[in-house]
Amino acid sequence: MKPAALARLCAAIPLPTGVFLVAAGIYVILKLVRPVIPHSVILLYMGFVVLGLVIHVTLRDERMHRFAEFFVQTGAGQPRALRAQRLGLLAVLPLLFGWWVYDAYRPRYAPPVEIFQRHPTVGEEVLGRIAVPDWIAAAPAQWDAGFVSEGKKLYDANCAVCHGEKLDGQGVAAEGFRYPIRPANFQDPGTIAQLTLPYMYWRLTVGGIQNQFNSAMPRWVAPPDNPDVSTLHSYDMNGDEAWKVIAYLYRATGHEPRR
Amino acid sequence: MLEQSPAASARRAAMVLIASALPGLAVAQGVPPPLPDYAAPALMDSRLAVWMAAQLHLMFAAFVLAVPMFALFIEYLGWRTRKTDPAAARRHDWLAHEMASLLPVAYSLTAITGAALGFLLFTAYPRFMHYLTGVFGPTFIVYPLFFIAETLCLYFWYYGWQRMQGERKWLHLVLGLALNVFGTIVMFIADAWATFMMTPGGVDAQGRLVSLYDAVWNAGWMPLNVHRLIANITFGALLCSGYAAYRFLLAGTRAERALYDWMGYTGNLIALFTMLFLPFAGYYFGFELFAYSATYGVTLMGGVLSWLFIIQAIVIATLFIGAAYYSWLGLLRIPGSERQQAWSSVFNVLLIAGFMVWATPHTMAASLEESTGGFHPVLGALGVMAPKMIAVTLILVVLYGSYLLYRRAGKVITVPWGRTGERIQWSLVGVTALAITALGIYGYFAPAEVRIRTSIWQIIVLMGGIVATFILDQFLMRGARTVAEVQWGRMPGRGQYVLVALAVVIVWLMGLMGYARSGARLNWHVFGIMEDTSAGAGLPSLGEAALVITLITAIFFALLAVGFYISALARGDGAGAADLESAGLLAEGERA
């Protein structure tokens, strides 16, 4: 269709119909994106879209009147298409609101949506006690290649099954975890690049499986003052080995720990 | 963890002195009894009581600190044109006085809520306040002195307004300047106490004072000073606009509507201008917090308080969109501005799209069916800092573009190089937007340190672009022919409701961010130095926090409404016929 013809078509569409079509169109597009966009985010986006449309309609008095008149004007001489649109919108909008209310309150068997925290909060009293070895506290370029190489071996043996050999969260066991979170993709700039070394050490050694952090990550180092801890994989690494794995994660992804 | 320092007894004496000087403090003279750790004087969770009192006090304090700043500036603008344009001088003087008229009662409410906060702090947290007084003893003595000086200046400035007109106007301006200086010092001192709790400096590992200077000038002090100075002006300006909108809607004459329309417009313009800098001031504060302790960064941005920032993003978006919408509606006051009005719809789309990116969460609240288990491959990329910085900086470009268009409404550029100048100007705006986007994309793939530097460059580019095009605009608009006057008072009613809504939104936002700033300390009175071991040391849920913030907002407006009502009783109804007639805002034949 030529632009002029498109402009004529747009001009011929009554304002409320146009507003409805824009909102519905954006909603459908958002719904079609794969992987699916969570409902909470679509709701957020649609809130902005509706706000934008309200602003558009109310920016001029003439537009506001045109919008309102569409719903109140009647007359036998009106084109049938116009009447059909008015009746259609007057029917569809209440039905949509009704559906949303019903959908929000209908019984569900799925677990409720949880607000997930990507990086669990840990107190300064914990992080402040973690001593970072001098060799890893130095600039990443100065890290001992031998330590990084040992880290790789440890990672491949213990971590790659979930986090993947390419550190992209695509390990062979990764498909077993989905809700609320898959194994982290360390290549993503939103993961280890955002974190400091003490936090990384804490996250690795405390894990999440028994710490209410909504993560299947086991703890990889048992604290020396808690020998009775029975979590899976405890004592599989000592503290030095954990630091080597951390060094490997940063070296292999090209990210640097946050200072 | 804490031990008595050698100067403890002197500080304790200072505390008793100050405490006895403050109303309602039950501290005995002489040797004080051993201090309990915690008490519940308000018969409720003390943390909640202090939270509400502190937030209310901060809101009133922000108002009384900010309004004199721009009221003085407006008064100065009027004084400057007293010879060349006496009508404009009178108009500006009226506006400054109208804004200042909100101050005396608000000042009393600041003092009342401050006294309540002091009472609660000293009685509910005696051990903590004993420690804080020990560190900041001298400032606790200096603070009331500046507070008294500020009070004197305020009352002389406001009540001496009519007496100090004409030849003595300069004295009035100096008084206003002194009021602002003292007010700013008062805020800076209080900021030192608040930021010491977050980023303590000047003390050793046991919390003993080593340097009072470093305790005051701790890592968070100057960023919070800057952030509060700017945010307070936004806050005060939007409250003044809300008040003007209320008066506009109740106005009985066109003349009165014209004046309050102008007042609302001025308030919104001041708010919009300061809002340009707010995201960066907030970022500077956050940056310093993260530099002080990474725990803050994780707590605020990825941890327990991270969802507050999604709410904040939505609320800030509402604020920006509302302010922009009001300014676009303002074009309806100017006949012949259809060309500019056409751009409003384009800017609307850009603004909405920008805020959709700005508010996109990195980690999404998803159901079992929706969860991808990791970051969303498309939207997840929008959830980190770099794209958000692009979005927010481009939003500011759009807002600035709206301002440039507004300046052109009803005017014809007459300089011979006008067409070329406009092309250069809009090209510069485009280049600024492109450079900001390119820097953001580069920062997205760079390490955190580089990303932070690129975000600073984005701000520099934005400011550079604004300054260059604004200077160019001054030359372009020089001698511009006015083809249509602004018809003050012709603003649609919906514009006024937007102003009232913005006033509510900014108060709620201030409550939200006040909670985030204070809550980020988690279980510490003084971060890393003095732990909060009281029963109420935990953080509330998001829902509970939102309810408390809403309650604080409602109480604030209730108190403010009572204050304004009392203020209106003293002044009588209406803006004063003489003021309105002399203000000269209306064209001939428009007076009702």
PDB file of C-alpha atoms in Angstrom, chain A residues 55 58-59, chain B residues 238 241 261 264-273 275 319-334 337 340-341 343-345 347-348 351 395 398-407 409 486 488 491-492 494-496 498-499 502:
ATOM      1  CA  ILE A  55      -2.064  11.639  26.432  1.00  0.00           C
ATOM      2  CA  THR A  58      -6.248  14.575  25.386  1.00  0.00           C
ATOM      3  CA  LEU A  59      -3.480  16.723  23.912  1.00  0.00           C
TER       4      LEU A  59
ATOM      5  CA  LEU B 238       5.849  20.759  42.191  1.00  0.00           C
ATOM      6  CA  SER B 241       2.462  24.073  41.187  1.00  0.00           C
ATOM      7  CA  ASP B 261      -1.889  29.488  35.579  1.00  0.00           C
ATOM      8  CA  GLY B 264       1.676  26.611  37.931  1.00  0.00           C
ATOM      9  CA  TYR B 265       3.596  26.968  34.675  1.00  0.00           C
ATOM     10  CA  THR B 266       6.592  28.509  36.444  1.00  0.00           C
ATOM     11  CA  GLY B 267       6.610  25.801  39.110  1.00  0.00           C
ATOM     12  CA  ASN B 268       6.433  23.059  36.502  1.00  0.00           C
ATOM     13  CA  LEU B 269       9.214  24.669  34.464  1.00  0.00           C
ATOM     14  CA  ILE B 270      11.472  24.852  37.529  1.00  0.00           C
ATOM     15  CA  ALA B 271      10.667  21.232  38.353  1.00  0.00           C
ATOM     16  CA  LEU B 272      11.337  20.085  34.788  1.00  0.00           C
ATOM     17  CA  PHE B 273      14.641  21.936  34.700  1.00  0.00           C
ATOM     18  CA  MET B 275      14.577  17.003  36.998  1.00  0.00           C
ATOM     19  CA  LEU B 319       6.562  12.310  36.957  1.00  0.00           C
ATOM     20  CA  PHE B 320       8.425  13.040  33.738  1.00  0.00           C
ATOM     21  CA  ILE B 321       5.526  12.121  31.474  1.00  0.00           C
ATOM     22  CA  GLY B 322       3.114  14.198  33.572  1.00  0.00           C
ATOM     23  CA  ALA B 323       5.398  17.236  33.539  1.00  0.00           C
ATOM     24  CA  ALA B 324       5.952  16.874  29.784  1.00  0.00           C
ATOM     25  CA  TYR B 325       2.222  16.423  29.176  1.00  0.00           C
ATOM     26  CA  TYR B 326       1.507  19.605  31.113  1.00  0.00           C
ATOM     27  CA  SER B 327       4.057  21.525  29.062  1.00  0.00           C
ATOM     28  CA  TRP B 328       2.585  20.175  25.802  1.00  0.00           C
ATOM     29  CA  LEU B 329      -0.891  21.196  26.962  1.00  0.00           C
ATOM     30  CA  GLY B 330       0.600  24.628  27.587  1.00  0.00           C
ATOM     31  CA  LEU B 331       0.850  25.090  23.826  1.00  0.00           C
ATOM     32  CA  LEU B 332      -2.945  25.382  23.812  1.00  0.00           C
ATOM     33  CA  ARG B 333      -2.475  28.761  25.507  1.00  0.00           C
ATOM     34  CA  ILE B 334      -0.667  30.062  22.446  1.00  0.00           C
ATOM     35  CA  SER B 337       1.217  27.038  17.775  1.00  0.00           C
ATOM     36  CA  GLN B 340       4.664  22.895  17.562  1.00  0.00           C
ATOM     37  CA  GLN B 341       1.597  20.963  18.741  1.00  0.00           C
ATOM     38  CA  TRP B 343       5.462  17.544  17.452  1.00  0.00           C
ATOM     39  CA  SER B 344       3.896  16.775  20.829  1.00  0.00           C
ATOM     40  CA  SER B 345       2.526  13.477  19.527  1.00  0.00           C
ATOM     41  CA  PHE B 347       7.592  13.351  21.535  1.00  0.00           C
ATOM     42  CA  ASN B 348       4.875  11.418  23.332  1.00  0.00           C
ATOM     43  CA  LEU B 351       8.904   9.374  25.785  1.00  0.00           C
ATOM     44  CA  ILE B 395      14.247  11.117  27.405  1.00  0.00           C
ATOM     45  CA  VAL B 398      13.186  14.845  24.201  1.00  0.00           C
ATOM     46  CA  LEU B 399      12.136  16.995  27.161  1.00  0.00           C
ATOM     47  CA  TYR B 400      14.685  19.603  26.193  1.00  0.00           C
ATOM     48  CA  GLY B 401      13.375  19.480  22.606  1.00  0.00           C
ATOM     49  CA  SER B 402       9.874  20.160  23.974  1.00  0.00           C
ATOM     50  CA  TYR B 403      11.220  23.211  25.762  1.00  0.00           C
ATOM     51  CA  LEU B 404      12.861  24.522  22.576  1.00  0.00           C
ATOM     52  CA  LEU B 405       9.595  24.105  20.706  1.00  0.00           C
ATOM     53  CA  TYR B 406       7.636  25.886  23.423  1.00  0.00           C
ATOM     54  CA  ARG B 407       9.956  28.870  23.130  1.00  0.00           C
ATOM     55  CA  ALA B 409       5.335  28.946  19.847  1.00  0.00           C
ATOM     56  CA  VAL B 486       0.445  33.615  25.584  1.00  0.00           C
ATOM     57  CA  TRP B 488      -2.637  32.903  30.504  1.00  0.00           C
ATOM     58  CA  MET B 491      -5.019  26.231  30.196  1.00  0.00           C
ATOM     59  CA  PRO B 492      -7.496  23.316  30.195  1.00  0.00           C
ATOM     60  CA  ARG B 494      -7.040  18.666  32.979  1.00  0.00           C
ATOM     61  CA  GLY B 495      -3.645  20.367  33.035  1.00  0.00           C
ATOM     62  CA  GLN B 496      -4.350  21.518  36.580  1.00  0.00           C
ATOM     63  CA  VAL B 498      -2.030  16.819  36.279  1.00  0.00           C
ATOM     64  CA  LEU B 499      -0.195  19.350  38.457  1.00  0.00           C
ATOM     65  CA  LEU B 502       2.430  15.432  40.152  1.00  0.00           C
TER      66      LEU B 502
END
